[in-house]
Amino acid sequence: MIKYIFLILISFNIAFSQSYNDILRNIIKNNLEIKAYREQLNSIKFESKTGLLPQNPSIEYSYLSGIGLIPGNKQELTISQPFEFPSIYFLKSDIASYQIKYYENKFKELMLQVFENAQDILMNYIYQTKLVAELEQRSISSENMLNTIQTRFDAGDVGILELNKVKSSYSVDKTKLNIAKLNLRSFKFELINLNGGESFEINLNEYFQVELISNFDSLFLKIKDLDNYLNTLIYEEKLFDKKLSLAKSGWLPNFDIGYRYENEPEFEYRGIQLQMSIPLFENSNKVPKALSDINFINLNKQSYLSGLSIKKKILFEKSIELKKSMDEQKELIDFSQLELNEKSYKLGHISLTQYYLDNQLYYEILDNILINELEYYKTISNLYSQIIFSEIIN
């Protein structure tokens, strides 16, 4: 017999059993894809910090042998340092900072994807655990009935048809149980794979508990603040805004200042060398491109926010309906039905066929409860994914 108790916690916090938290945290820690991207992120950080300082100084030396009427050799030495306007270096530093923030949020997006995949598989595992427990009870019940009918058949109280009917029922229950156990092992292997191939024990038979925030607008504000993709778009917008400022500064000339020395027979020259590069052509399309990039990001952000709001609204309403459906099922079902069916059969009030029909109807209701429960928690998981993820990694 299965009894379901759905506990609604009176707080706005997510509450998990410690083992549930540990499983998800360990998967995020050990996942090979996350480890690989973390190394790539370190490389990106170093790469973003290159090119923020002036170019290297240059030293040029020439020695020319004299041939002709005037004997002697000529020497030239030039030491120069190219540089840009100081404001450009500040802009490049800001761009590097926003670029790092952008890729850090991309990294969190990947972590969230792994987390959501792991949580989905973990919920499937818990569902299969519940299903295996239920099917084991059914298999035991079928086996007991088979032993009873076999004894009555041996005594000549029932015919071969009744015995075959019970054997078929027992075979079906055992097959369902074996398939459920295979699925359970399959989900565990998937979790181990996400855990970087490291095996671990799972002792969970209940889903996480979460309070449904009754006001959708309040919930969505919290989701928006924690949404990694939205934060990625925000930093990308800031990044392109700085690139626009850099493109506008691209019309400023570049400079090269240095020291020059020349030595000829009977003459020696020393002085300062100045050089200026005027970007008349190479910067012509950079500003329009930067403006187009900013417009693209703005429109993309608006589109994503609109889609996110609709998606979460649908999940919000779906979770409410699923909760109502589960409550109705719990109110309508009598969890002592199996005992009543068995008692009625033994007293001769119902036939063996009717006994199995009544049991099958009861089992279908229990199966629906398990499926609805899984669907409910998956809906909650998708609705609160950003919030749950934030609780797990912090």
CSV table of C-alpha atoms in Angstrom, one decimal:
chain,number,residue,atom,x,y,z
A,1,MET,CA,0.0,0.0,0.0
A,2,ILE,CA,1.3,3.4,-0.9
A,3,LYS,CA,0.5,6.6,1.0
A,4,TYR,CA,1.7,10.0,-0.3
A,5,ILE,CA,2.2,12.9,1.9
A,6,PHE,CA,3.1,16.2,0.1
A,7,LEU,CA,4.6,18.6,2.5
A,8,ILE,CA,4.5,22.3,1.7
A,9,LEU,CA,7.1,24.2,3.6
A,10,ILE,CA,6.2,27.5,5.1
A,11,SER,CA,9.1,29.5,3.8
A,12,PHE,CA,10.4,30.9,0.6
A,13,ASN,CA,13.5,28.7,0.7
A,14,ILE,CA,14.2,25.4,-1.2
A,15,ALA,CA,14.6,22.5,1.2
A,16,PHE,CA,16.4,19.3,0.2
A,17,SER,CA,17.6,16.3,2.1
A,18,GLN,CA,21.4,16.5,2.5
A,19,SER,CA,21.9,13.5,0.3
A,20,TYR,CA,19.9,15.1,-2.5
A,21,ASN,CA,22.1,18.3,-2.3
A,22,ASP,CA,25.3,16.3,-2.2
A,23,ILE,CA,24.4,14.3,-5.3
A,24,LEU,CA,23.8,17.4,-7.4
A,25,ARG,CA,26.8,19.3,-5.9
A,26,ASN,CA,29.1,16.4,-6.6
A,27,ILE,CA,27.9,16.0,-10.1
A,28,ILE,CA,28.6,19.7,-10.8
A,29,LYS,CA,32.0,19.3,-9.2
A,30,ASN,CA,33.0,16.1,-11.0
A,31,ASN,CA,31.3,16.6,-14.4
A,32,LEU,CA,34.0,16.3,-17.1
A,33,GLU,CA,32.3,18.8,-19.4
A,34,ILE,CA,32.3,21.4,-16.7
A,35,LYS,CA,35.9,20.7,-15.8
A,36,ALA,CA,36.9,21.1,-19.4
A,37,TYR,CA,35.1,24.4,-19.8
A,38,ARG,CA,36.5,25.6,-16.5
A,39,GLU,CA,40.0,25.2,-18.0
A,40,GLN,CA,38.9,26.9,-21.2
A,41,LEU,CA,37.5,29.8,-19.0
A,42,ASN,CA,40.9,30.2,-17.4
A,43,SER,CA,42.5,30.4,-20.8
A,44,ILE,CA,39.9,33.0,-21.9
A,45,LYS,CA,40.6,35.1,-18.9
A,46,PHE,CA,44.4,35.2,-19.7
A,47,GLU,CA,43.6,35.9,-23.3
A,48,SER,CA,41.3,38.8,-22.4
A,49,LYS,CA,44.0,40.5,-20.5
A,50,THR,CA,46.4,40.6,-23.4
A,51,GLY,CA,46.7,43.7,-25.5
A,52,LEU,CA,45.7,46.1,-22.7
A,53,LEU,CA,49.2,47.8,-22.5
A,54,PRO,CA,51.1,49.7,-25.2
A,55,GLN,CA,53.0,47.8,-27.8
A,56,ASN,CA,56.6,46.8,-27.2
A,57,PRO,CA,59.3,49.5,-27.7
A,58,SER,CA,61.6,48.9,-30.7
A,59,ILE,CA,65.3,49.5,-31.2
A,60,GLU,CA,66.8,49.8,-34.6
A,61,TYR,CA,70.5,50.0,-35.4
A,62,SER,CA,72.2,50.5,-38.8
A,63,TYR,CA,75.9,50.3,-39.6
A,64,LEU,CA,76.7,51.5,-43.2
A,65,SER,CA,80.2,51.2,-44.7
A,66,GLY,CA,81.3,54.2,-46.7
A,67,ILE,CA,82.5,53.8,-50.3
A,68,GLY,CA,83.5,56.9,-52.3
A,69,LEU,CA,85.4,60.1,-52.1
A,70,ILE,CA,84.7,60.7,-48.4
A,71,PRO,CA,86.0,57.9,-46.3
A,72,GLY,CA,84.2,56.7,-43.2
A,73,ASN,CA,81.2,54.8,-42.0
A,74,LYS,CA,77.7,55.8,-41.0
A,75,GLN,CA,75.8,54.6,-37.9
A,76,GLU,CA,72.1,55.0,-37.1
A,77,LEU,CA,70.3,54.2,-33.8
A,78,THR,CA,66.5,54.6,-33.3
A,79,ILE,CA,64.7,53.8,-30.1
A,80,SER,CA,60.9,54.3,-30.3
A,81,GLN,CA,57.7,53.6,-28.4
A,82,PRO,CA,54.2,53.4,-30.1
A,83,PHE,CA,51.2,54.3,-28.0
A,84,GLU,CA,47.5,55.2,-28.3
A,85,PHE,CA,45.4,57.8,-26.5
A,86,PRO,CA,45.2,56.9,-22.7
A,87,SER,CA,41.4,56.7,-22.9
A,88,ILE,CA,41.6,53.8,-25.3
A,89,TYR,CA,43.5,51.7,-22.8
A,90,PHE,CA,40.8,52.3,-20.2
A,91,LEU,CA,38.2,51.2,-22.7
A,92,LYS,CA,40.2,48.1,-23.6
A,93,SER,CA,40.4,47.3,-19.9
A,94,ASP,CA,36.6,47.6,-19.4
A,95,ILE,CA,36.1,45.4,-22.5
A,96,ALA,CA,38.3,42.8,-21.0
A,97,SER,CA,36.4,42.9,-17.7
A,98,TYR,CA,33.0,42.6,-19.4
A,99,GLN,CA,34.3,39.8,-21.6
A,100,ILE,CA,35.4,37.8,-18.6
A,101,LYS,CA,32.0,38.4,-17.0
A,102,TYR,CA,30.3,37.3,-20.2
A,103,TYR,CA,32.2,34.0,-20.3
A,104,GLU,CA,31.7,33.4,-16.6
A,105,ASN,CA,28.0,33.6,-17.2
A,106,LYS,CA,28.3,31.3,-20.2
A,107,PHE,CA,30.1,28.9,-17.8
A,108,LYS,CA,27.2,29.1,-15.4
A,109,GLU,CA,24.8,28.4,-18.3
A,110,LEU,CA,26.7,25.1,-18.9
A,111,MET,CA,26.6,24.3,-15.2
A,112,LEU,CA,22.8,24.9,-15.2
A,113,GLN,CA,22.4,22.6,-18.2
A,114,VAL,CA,24.3,19.8,-16.5
A,115,PHE,CA,22.4,20.5,-13.3
A,116,GLU,CA,19.0,20.4,-15.0
A,117,ASN,CA,19.9,17.2,-16.8
A,118,ALA,CA,21.1,15.6,-13.5
A,119,GLN,CA,18.0,16.7,-11.6
A,120,ASP,CA,15.8,15.3,-14.4
A,121,ILE,CA,17.5,11.9,-14.3
A,122,LEU,CA,17.5,12.0,-10.5
A,123,MET,CA,13.8,12.5,-10.4
A,124,ASN,CA,13.4,9.6,-12.9
A,125,TYR,CA,15.5,7.5,-10.6
A,126,ILE,CA,13.3,8.4,-7.6
A,127,TYR,CA,10.2,7.6,-9.6
A,128,GLN,CA,11.6,4.2,-10.6
A,129,THR,CA,12.5,3.6,-7.0
A,130,LYS,CA,8.9,4.2,-6.0
A,131,LEU,CA,7.7,2.1,-8.9
A,132,VAL,CA,10.0,-0.8,-8.0
A,133,ALA,CA,8.8,-0.8,-4.4
A,134,GLU,CA,5.1,-0.8,-5.6
A,135,LEU,CA,5.8,-3.6,-8.2
A,136,GLU,CA,7.6,-5.7,-5.6
A,137,GLN,CA,4.4,-5.5,-3.4
A,138,ARG,CA,2.3,-6.5,-6.4
A,139,SER,CA,4.7,-9.4,-7.3
A,140,ILE,CA,4.5,-10.6,-3.7
A,141,SER,CA,0.7,-10.4,-3.7
A,142,SER,CA,0.6,-12.3,-7.1
A,143,GLU,CA,2.9,-14.9,-5.8
A,144,ASN,CA,0.8,-15.5,-2.7
A,145,MET,CA,-2.3,-15.8,-4.8
A,146,LEU,CA,-0.5,-18.2,-7.1
A,147,ASN,CA,0.5,-20.4,-4.1
A,148,THR,CA,-3.1,-20.3,-2.8
A,149,ILE,CA,-4.7,-21.2,-6.2
A,150,GLN,CA,-2.0,-23.9,-6.8
A,151,THR,CA,-2.9,-25.5,-3.4
A,152,ARG,CA,-6.6,-25.3,-4.3
A,153,PHE,CA,-5.9,-26.7,-7.8
A,154,ASP,CA,-4.0,-29.6,-6.3
A,155,ALA,CA,-7.0,-30.3,-4.1
A,156,GLY,CA,-9.3,-30.2,-7.0
A,157,ASP,CA,-11.2,-27.1,-5.8
A,158,VAL,CA,-10.4,-24.9,-8.9
A,159,GLY,CA,-9.8,-25.7,-12.6
A,160,ILE,CA,-6.8,-25.2,-14.9
A,161,LEU,CA,-8.2,-22.0,-16.3
A,162,GLU,CA,-8.1,-20.3,-12.9
A,163,LEU,CA,-4.6,-21.5,-12.3
A,164,ASN,CA,-3.4,-20.3,-15.7
A,165,LYS,CA,-5.0,-16.9,-15.1
A,166,VAL,CA,-3.1,-16.5,-11.8
A,167,LYS,CA,0.2,-17.7,-13.4
A,168,SER,CA,-0.3,-15.1,-16.2
A,169,SER,CA,-0.9,-12.4,-13.7
A,170,TYR,CA,2.2,-13.3,-11.7
A,171,SER,CA,4.3,-13.4,-14.9
A,172,VAL,CA,3.1,-10.0,-15.9
A,173,ASP,CA,3.9,-8.5,-12.5
A,174,LYS,CA,7.4,-10.1,-12.5
A,175,THR,CA,8.1,-8.8,-16.0
A,176,LYS,CA,7.1,-5.3,-15.0
A,177,LEU,CA,9.3,-5.5,-11.9
A,178,ASN,CA,12.3,-6.7,-13.9
A,179,ILE,CA,11.9,-3.9,-16.4
A,180,ALA,CA,11.5,-1.3,-13.7
A,181,LYS,CA,14.7,-2.6,-12.0
A,182,LEU,CA,16.6,-2.4,-15.4
A,183,ASN,CA,15.4,1.2,-15.8
A,184,LEU,CA,16.5,2.0,-12.3
A,185,ARG,CA,20.0,0.8,-13.0
A,186,SER,CA,20.0,2.7,-16.3
A,187,PHE,CA,19.2,6.0,-14.6
A,188,LYS,CA,21.9,5.3,-12.0
A,189,PHE,CA,24.5,4.7,-14.8
A,190,GLU,CA,23.4,8.0,-16.4
A,191,LEU,CA,24.0,9.8,-13.1
A,192,ILE,CA,27.4,8.2,-12.7
A,193,ASN,CA,28.3,9.3,-16.2
A,194,LEU,CA,27.3,12.9,-15.3
A,195,ASN,CA,29.4,12.5,-12.2
A,196,GLY,CA,32.6,12.1,-14.3
A,197,GLY,CA,32.4,8.3,-14.2
A,198,GLU,CA,32.8,8.2,-10.4
A,199,SER,CA,30.3,5.8,-8.7
A,200,PHE,CA,28.3,6.8,-5.7
A,201,GLU,CA,25.4,5.5,-3.6
A,202,ILE,CA,21.9,6.8,-4.0
A,203,ASN,CA,19.6,6.4,-1.0
A,204,LEU,CA,16.6,8.5,-2.1
A,205,ASN,CA,13.0,7.6,-2.3
A,206,GLU,CA,11.4,11.0,-2.0
A,207,TYR,CA,11.5,14.1,-4.1
A,208,PHE,CA,12.7,17.5,-2.9
A,209,GLN,CA,10.2,19.8,-1.2
A,210,VAL,CA,9.5,23.3,-2.3
A,211,GLU,CA,6.9,25.9,-1.5
A,212,LEU,CA,5.0,27.3,-4.4
A,213,ILE,CA,5.2,31.1,-4.3
A,214,SER,CA,1.6,32.1,-4.9
A,215,ASN,CA,2.2,35.4,-6.7
A,216,PHE,CA,3.7,34.8,-10.2
A,217,ASP,CA,5.0,38.4,-10.6
A,218,SER,CA,7.1,38.0,-7.3
A,219,LEU,CA,8.3,34.6,-8.5
A,220,PHE,CA,9.3,35.9,-11.9
A,221,LEU,CA,11.2,38.8,-10.5
A,222,LYS,CA,13.3,36.4,-8.5
A,223,ILE,CA,13.8,34.1,-11.5
A,224,LYS,CA,14.9,37.1,-13.7
A,225,ASP,CA,17.5,38.1,-11.2
A,226,LEU,CA,19.0,34.6,-11.2
A,227,ASP,CA,18.7,33.7,-14.8
A,228,ASN,CA,22.1,33.0,-16.2
A,229,TYR,CA,21.3,33.5,-19.9
A,230,LEU,CA,19.7,36.8,-19.2
A,231,ASN,CA,22.8,37.9,-17.2
A,232,THR,CA,24.9,36.8,-20.2
A,233,LEU,CA,22.9,39.0,-22.5
A,234,ILE,CA,23.2,41.9,-20.1
A,235,TYR,CA,27.0,41.6,-19.9
A,236,GLU,CA,27.1,41.1,-23.7
A,237,GLU,CA,25.2,44.4,-24.0
A,238,LYS,CA,27.7,46.2,-21.8
A,239,LEU,CA,30.5,44.6,-23.7
A,240,PHE,CA,29.2,45.8,-27.1
A,241,ASP,CA,28.5,49.3,-25.6
A,242,LYS,CA,32.2,49.6,-24.7
A,243,LYS,CA,33.2,48.3,-28.1
A,244,LEU,CA,31.1,51.1,-29.6
A,245,SER,CA,33.0,53.6,-27.5
A,246,LEU,CA,36.2,52.0,-28.6
A,247,ALA,CA,35.1,52.2,-32.3
A,248,LYS,CA,34.3,55.9,-31.9
A,249,SER,CA,37.7,56.4,-30.4
A,250,GLY,CA,39.2,54.7,-33.3
A,251,TRP,CA,39.3,58.0,-35.2
A,252,LEU,CA,41.9,59.2,-32.8
A,253,PRO,CA,45.5,59.0,-34.2
A,254,ASN,CA,48.2,56.7,-33.0
A,255,PHE,CA,51.6,58.0,-32.0
A,256,ASP,CA,55.1,56.9,-32.0
A,257,ILE,CA,57.8,58.8,-30.1
A,258,GLY,CA,61.5,58.0,-29.8
A,259,TYR,CA,65.1,58.9,-29.8
A,260,ARG,CA,67.2,59.0,-33.0
A,261,TYR,CA,71.0,59.1,-33.3
A,262,GLU,CA,73.1,59.4,-36.5
A,263,ASN,CA,76.8,59.4,-36.8
A,264,GLU,CA,78.6,60.3,-40.1
A,265,PRO,CA,82.2,61.3,-40.8
A,266,GLU,CA,82.7,64.7,-39.3
A,267,PHE,CA,79.0,65.0,-38.4
A,268,GLU,CA,76.9,63.6,-35.5
A,269,TYR,CA,73.1,64.1,-35.0
A,270,ARG,CA,70.9,63.5,-32.0
A,271,GLY,CA,67.2,64.2,-31.5
A,272,ILE,CA,63.6,63.2,-31.0
A,273,GLN,CA,61.5,61.3,-33.5
A,274,LEU,CA,57.7,61.7,-33.7
A,275,GLN,CA,55.3,59.8,-35.8
A,276,MET,CA,51.5,59.9,-36.1
A,277,SER,CA,49.2,57.5,-37.8
A,278,ILE,CA,45.8,58.9,-39.0
A,279,PRO,CA,43.1,56.2,-39.4
A,280,LEU,CA,41.3,57.7,-42.4
A,281,PHE,CA,40.1,54.4,-43.8
A,282,GLU,CA,40.4,51.4,-41.5
A,283,ASN,CA,37.8,52.6,-39.0
A,284,SER,CA,35.0,53.5,-41.5
A,285,ASN,CA,32.7,50.6,-40.7
A,286,LYS,CA,33.5,49.8,-37.1
A,287,VAL,CA,30.9,52.2,-35.5
A,288,PRO,CA,27.9,51.1,-37.7
A,289,LYS,CA,28.9,47.5,-36.9
A,290,ALA,CA,29.0,48.2,-33.1
A,291,LEU,CA,25.6,49.9,-33.3
A,292,SER,CA,24.1,47.0,-35.1
A,293,ASP,CA,25.5,44.6,-32.5
A,294,ILE,CA,23.9,46.6,-29.7
A,295,ASN,CA,20.6,46.6,-31.5
A,296,PHE,CA,20.8,42.9,-32.0
A,297,ILE,CA,21.5,42.2,-28.3
A,298,ASN,CA,18.6,44.5,-27.2
A,299,LEU,CA,16.1,42.8,-29.4
A,300,ASN,CA,17.5,39.4,-28.4
A,301,LYS,CA,17.1,40.3,-24.7
A,302,GLN,CA,13.5,41.5,-25.2
A,303,SER,CA,12.7,38.3,-27.1
A,304,TYR,CA,14.2,36.1,-24.4
A,305,LEU,CA,12.5,37.9,-21.6
A,306,SER,CA,9.1,37.6,-23.3
A,307,GLY,CA,9.6,33.9,-24.0
A,308,LEU,CA,10.9,33.3,-20.5
A,309,SER,CA,7.9,35.0,-18.9
A,310,ILE,CA,5.5,32.9,-21.0
A,311,LYS,CA,7.3,29.6,-20.4
A,312,LYS,CA,7.4,30.2,-16.6
A,313,LYS,CA,3.7,31.3,-16.6
A,314,ILE,CA,2.7,28.1,-18.3
A,315,LEU,CA,4.8,26.0,-15.8
A,316,PHE,CA,3.3,28.0,-12.9
A,317,GLU,CA,-0.3,27.3,-13.9
A,318,LYS,CA,0.5,23.7,-14.8
A,319,SER,CA,2.0,23.1,-11.3
A,320,ILE,CA,-1.2,24.4,-9.7
A,321,GLU,CA,-3.4,22.1,-11.8
A,322,LEU,CA,-1.1,19.1,-11.2
A,323,LYS,CA,-1.3,19.7,-7.4
A,324,LYS,CA,-5.1,19.9,-7.6
A,325,SER,CA,-5.2,16.6,-9.6
A,326,MET,CA,-3.0,14.8,-7.1
A,327,ASP,CA,-5.1,16.0,-4.2
A,328,GLU,CA,-8.3,14.8,-5.9
A,329,GLN,CA,-6.7,11.4,-6.6
A,330,LYS,CA,-5.7,11.0,-3.0
A,331,GLU,CA,-9.2,11.9,-1.8
A,332,LEU,CA,-10.9,9.5,-4.2
A,333,ILE,CA,-8.7,6.4,-3.8
A,334,ASP,CA,-9.1,4.0,-0.9
A,335,PHE,CA,-5.7,2.7,-0.1
A,336,SER,CA,-7.2,-0.4,1.6
A,337,GLN,CA,-8.8,-1.5,-1.6
A,338,LEU,CA,-6.4,-4.4,-2.1
A,339,GLU,CA,-7.3,-5.9,1.3
A,340,LEU,CA,-11.0,-5.4,0.6
A,341,ASN,CA,-10.7,-7.2,-2.8
A,342,GLU,CA,-8.8,-10.1,-1.3
A,343,LYS,CA,-11.3,-10.4,1.6
A,344,SER,CA,-14.3,-10.3,-0.9
A,345,TYR,CA,-12.7,-13.0,-3.0
A,346,LYS,CA,-12.0,-15.3,0.0
A,347,LEU,CA,-15.5,-14.9,1.2
A,348,GLY,CA,-16.8,-15.8,-2.3
A,349,HIS,CA,-18.4,-12.4,-2.9
A,350,ILE,CA,-16.5,-11.9,-6.2
A,351,SER,CA,-15.0,-14.2,-8.8
A,352,LEU,CA,-11.3,-14.6,-9.5
A,353,THR,CA,-11.8,-12.6,-12.7
A,354,GLN,CA,-13.5,-9.8,-10.9
A,355,TYR,CA,-10.8,-9.8,-8.3
A,356,TYR,CA,-8.1,-9.2,-10.9
A,357,LEU,CA,-10.2,-6.6,-12.7
A,358,ASP,CA,-10.7,-4.7,-9.4
A,359,ASN,CA,-7.0,-5.0,-8.6
A,360,GLN,CA,-6.0,-3.8,-12.1
A,361,LEU,CA,-8.2,-0.7,-11.7
A,362,TYR,CA,-6.6,0.0,-8.3
A,363,TYR,CA,-3.1,-0.4,-9.8
A,364,GLU,CA,-3.9,1.9,-12.7
A,365,ILE,CA,-4.9,4.6,-10.2
A,366,LEU,CA,-1.7,4.1,-8.2
A,367,ASP,CA,0.4,4.2,-11.4
A,368,ASN,CA,-1.3,7.5,-12.4
A,369,ILE,CA,-0.5,8.9,-9.0
A,370,LEU,CA,3.2,8.0,-9.4
A,371,ILE,CA,3.2,9.5,-12.9
A,372,ASN,CA,1.4,12.7,-11.8
A,373,GLU,CA,3.8,13.0,-8.9
A,374,LEU,CA,6.8,12.8,-11.2
A,375,GLU,CA,5.3,15.2,-13.6
A,376,TYR,CA,4.5,17.6,-10.8
A,377,TYR,CA,8.0,17.7,-9.4
A,378,LYS,CA,9.5,18.0,-12.9
A,379,THR,CA,7.2,21.0,-13.5
A,380,ILE,CA,8.3,22.5,-10.2
A,381,SER,CA,12.0,21.7,-11.1
A,382,ASN,CA,11.6,23.6,-14.4
A,383,LEU,CA,9.7,26.4,-12.9
A,384,TYR,CA,12.2,27.0,-10.1
A,385,SER,CA,15.4,25.8,-11.9
A,386,GLN,CA,17.3,29.1,-11.6
A,387,ILE,CA,16.4,29.4,-7.9
A,388,ILE,CA,17.2,25.7,-7.1
A,389,PHE,CA,20.5,26.0,-9.0
A,390,SER,CA,21.5,29.1,-7.1
A,391,GLU,CA,20.8,27.3,-3.8
A,392,ILE,CA,22.9,24.3,-4.9
A,393,ILE,CA,26.0,26.2,-6.0
A,394,ASN,CA,26.1,28.8,-3.3
